[in-house]
């Protein structure tokens, strides 16, 4: 993704609390966009990749900023993808694109459906390409994904957008 | 939660207004996305439509109390964010130990885990005898739990990893009396604390403190309310007193930034600059 991508990217990854993961580093090194871990009430700006912090849910507020929340885990996950998807649907409606990748439970499926119903572009990674297919499968099963794409196709899409 | 029990922004505002008028509790400056999620959760769990909820809130005082307890997010841990407690030990405790008396305020203390974590930390640093911790919250059920100081063994086991990571000696269970599956905080720690009801939205200054911890409460407040509460904290701190916020929370306003010195930028520990 280039530094003039024009959009904000929010990345929600299931991760354990208290353990620094390499994900931040990976992103920071491989993206030409500005890269940040989200803090509470941070303004959402284009050309930035935001990563949801561990042990909090990340929500999108109407004022175009992030709100964090420590409430109960959803599908044993905090951050939960459903929570972020549902609040993004409420604020951005058809103006957002959501992609659901590999994962070991069904977090994200309901949220993706909410997004699809509000007119957002929704994509699930092809379960054949997913290390853990349960997550994209759950979304496909409830018809939440408008497109099911191979990893290579998703990468192409992100680059071209 | 995709059951169609949506709630419009207008309905949320209507509810906020109504609760304020009837019960004097002002949710209007709470972060909307999370507030909405909590209200929808109540409606889903109780199978209530918007109209039913309004009706119950107006006509039933017990329901309002229950509602308030459900809307607030009370999830907490002992020694949440071990690095924060490490930083306290290293950068703040040495300073506090020079005082005759140390008064600490844990604002938004939920079921007391933060208060008892601070009590353990202060006690281990030899400040147990001269320190006192005030825990406040708006959730009466949580305050009851905090006062009891009894936690399930399962919870304590979950907190044990945090404790280990803070580098404090021994294990977390050393500070509890275990009976079957209940762990009771030691009396010497409990006696150093007092829990009472206090709303950061509407109540005012009640004491002077050398340290205030308000962690994971601001995430539920919009920025204007955060600023108002920061003002309250500033006025409640003794000169050069410490303010500890959550790891993902920060002072955003330039005006207020000038009133505090950053002690630890990662853990959001600040010190009041004398006025
Ligand atoms: C997520 S808990 C934080 C507990 C603890 N400080 C921690 O970090 O683990 C947030 C607490 O803030 C309390 N709270 C919400 N609104 C409040 C208000 N207006 N005044 C005081 N406390 C409030 C809630 O009842 C809840 O117990």
CSV table of N, CA, C and O and ligand atoms in Angstrom, one decimal, chain A residues 70, chain B residues 30 72-77 80 108 110 114 137-139 198-201 215-217 220-221, ligand 1:
chain,number,residue,atom,x,y,z
A,70,UNK,N,-13.1,-2.1,27.1
A,70,UNK,CA,-12.6,-3.3,27.7
A,70,UNK,C,-13.6,-4.4,28.0
A,70,UNK,O,-13.4,-5.3,28.8
B,30,UNK,N,-20.9,10.4,27.3
B,30,UNK,CA,-20.2,9.1,27.2
B,30,UNK,C,-20.0,8.8,25.7
B,30,UNK,O,-20.7,9.2,24.8
B,72,UNK,N,-22.6,0.3,32.5
B,72,UNK,CA,-21.2,0.5,32.8
B,72,UNK,C,-20.4,-0.8,32.6
B,72,UNK,O,-20.9,-1.9,32.8
B,73,UNK,N,-19.2,-0.6,32.0
B,73,UNK,CA,-18.3,-1.8,31.7
B,73,UNK,C,-17.4,-2.0,32.9
B,73,UNK,O,-16.6,-1.1,33.2
B,74,UNK,N,-17.5,-3.1,33.6
B,74,UNK,CA,-16.8,-3.3,34.8
B,74,UNK,C,-15.6,-4.3,34.8
B,74,UNK,O,-15.1,-4.6,35.8
B,75,UNK,N,-15.3,-4.7,33.6
B,75,UNK,CA,-14.3,-5.7,33.4
B,75,UNK,C,-13.0,-5.2,33.9
B,75,UNK,O,-12.6,-4.1,33.6
B,76,UNK,N,-12.3,-5.9,34.8
B,76,UNK,CA,-11.1,-5.4,35.4
B,76,UNK,C,-10.2,-6.6,35.7
B,76,UNK,O,-10.6,-7.7,35.6
B,77,UNK,N,-9.0,-6.3,36.1
B,77,UNK,CA,-8.0,-7.4,36.4
B,77,UNK,C,-7.2,-6.9,37.6
B,77,UNK,O,-7.0,-5.6,37.7
B,80,UNK,N,-3.5,-5.3,36.0
B,80,UNK,CA,-3.7,-5.2,34.5
B,80,UNK,C,-2.6,-4.3,34.0
B,80,UNK,O,-2.2,-3.3,34.6
B,108,UNK,N,-13.1,5.0,39.5
B,108,UNK,CA,-13.6,4.0,38.5
B,108,UNK,C,-13.0,2.7,38.9
B,108,UNK,O,-12.4,2.0,38.1
B,110,UNK,N,-14.3,-0.2,39.9
B,110,UNK,CA,-15.0,-1.4,39.6
B,110,UNK,C,-15.0,-2.3,40.9
B,110,UNK,O,-15.3,-1.8,42.0
B,114,UNK,N,-8.1,-3.1,41.2
B,114,UNK,CA,-7.0,-2.1,41.0
B,114,UNK,C,-6.6,-1.6,42.4
B,114,UNK,O,-5.4,-1.4,42.7
B,137,UNK,N,-16.7,4.5,42.5
B,137,UNK,CA,-17.3,4.1,41.3
B,137,UNK,C,-18.8,4.5,41.3
B,137,UNK,O,-19.2,5.0,42.4
B,138,UNK,N,-19.5,4.4,40.2
B,138,UNK,CA,-20.9,4.6,40.2
B,138,UNK,C,-21.7,3.4,40.3
B,138,UNK,O,-22.9,3.4,40.5
B,139,UNK,N,-21.0,2.2,40.2
B,139,UNK,CA,-21.7,0.9,40.1
B,139,UNK,C,-21.8,0.4,41.6
B,139,UNK,O,-20.8,-0.1,42.1
B,198,UNK,N,-19.2,7.6,43.9
B,198,UNK,CA,-18.7,8.9,43.4
B,198,UNK,C,-18.8,8.9,41.9
B,198,UNK,O,-18.2,8.0,41.3
B,199,UNK,N,-19.5,9.9,41.3
B,199,UNK,CA,-19.6,10.0,39.9
B,199,UNK,C,-18.6,11.1,39.4
B,199,UNK,O,-18.7,12.2,39.8
B,200,UNK,N,-17.8,10.7,38.5
B,200,UNK,CA,-16.9,11.6,37.9
B,200,UNK,C,-17.6,12.7,37.0
B,200,UNK,O,-17.1,13.7,36.7
B,201,UNK,N,-18.8,12.3,36.6
B,201,UNK,CA,-19.6,13.3,35.8
B,201,UNK,C,-20.2,14.4,36.7
B,201,UNK,O,-20.2,15.5,36.3
B,215,UNK,N,-8.0,4.5,35.4
B,215,UNK,CA,-7.6,3.7,34.3
B,215,UNK,C,-8.7,3.0,33.6
B,215,UNK,O,-9.6,2.4,34.3
B,216,UNK,N,-8.8,3.1,32.3
B,216,UNK,CA,-9.9,2.5,31.5
B,216,UNK,C,-11.3,2.9,31.9
B,216,UNK,O,-12.2,2.2,31.9
B,217,UNK,N,-11.3,4.2,32.3
B,217,UNK,CA,-12.6,4.8,32.5
B,217,UNK,C,-12.8,5.9,31.4
B,217,UNK,O,-13.9,6.0,30.8
B,220,UNK,N,-14.6,5.5,28.1
B,220,UNK,CA,-16.0,5.6,28.0
B,220,UNK,C,-16.5,7.0,27.9
B,220,UNK,O,-17.7,7.3,27.9
B,221,UNK,N,-15.6,8.0,28.0
B,221,UNK,CA,-16.0,9.4,28.0
B,221,UNK,C,-15.6,10.1,26.7
B,221,UNK,O,-14.5,9.8,26.2
C,1,LIG,C1,-13.4,-0.9,32.8
C,1,LIG,S1,-13.7,-0.4,34.5
C,1,LIG,C2,-12.1,0.1,35.0
C,1,LIG,C3,-11.6,-0.7,36.2
C,1,LIG,C4,-10.2,-0.4,36.6
C,1,LIG,N1,-9.9,0.9,36.8
C,1,LIG,C5,-9.2,-1.1,35.6
C,1,LIG,O1,-8.6,-0.3,34.9
C,1,LIG,O2,-9.2,-2.3,35.5
C,1,LIG,C6,-14.5,1.2,34.3
C,1,LIG,C7,-15.3,1.6,35.6
C,1,LIG,O3,-15.6,3.0,35.4
C,1,LIG,C8,-16.9,3.1,36.1
C,1,LIG,N2,-17.5,4.4,35.7
C,1,LIG,C9,-18.3,4.6,34.6
C,1,LIG,N3,-18.8,5.9,34.7
C,1,LIG,C10,-18.3,6.4,35.8
C,1,LIG,C11,-18.5,7.7,36.4
C,1,LIG,N4,-19.3,8.6,35.9
C,1,LIG,N5,-17.9,7.9,37.6
C,1,LIG,C12,-17.1,7.0,38.2
C,1,LIG,N6,-16.9,5.8,37.6
C,1,LIG,C13,-17.5,5.5,36.5
C,1,LIG,C14,-17.6,1.9,35.8
C,1,LIG,O4,-18.7,1.6,36.7
C,1,LIG,C15,-16.5,0.8,35.8
C,1,LIG,O5,-16.5,0.2,37.0
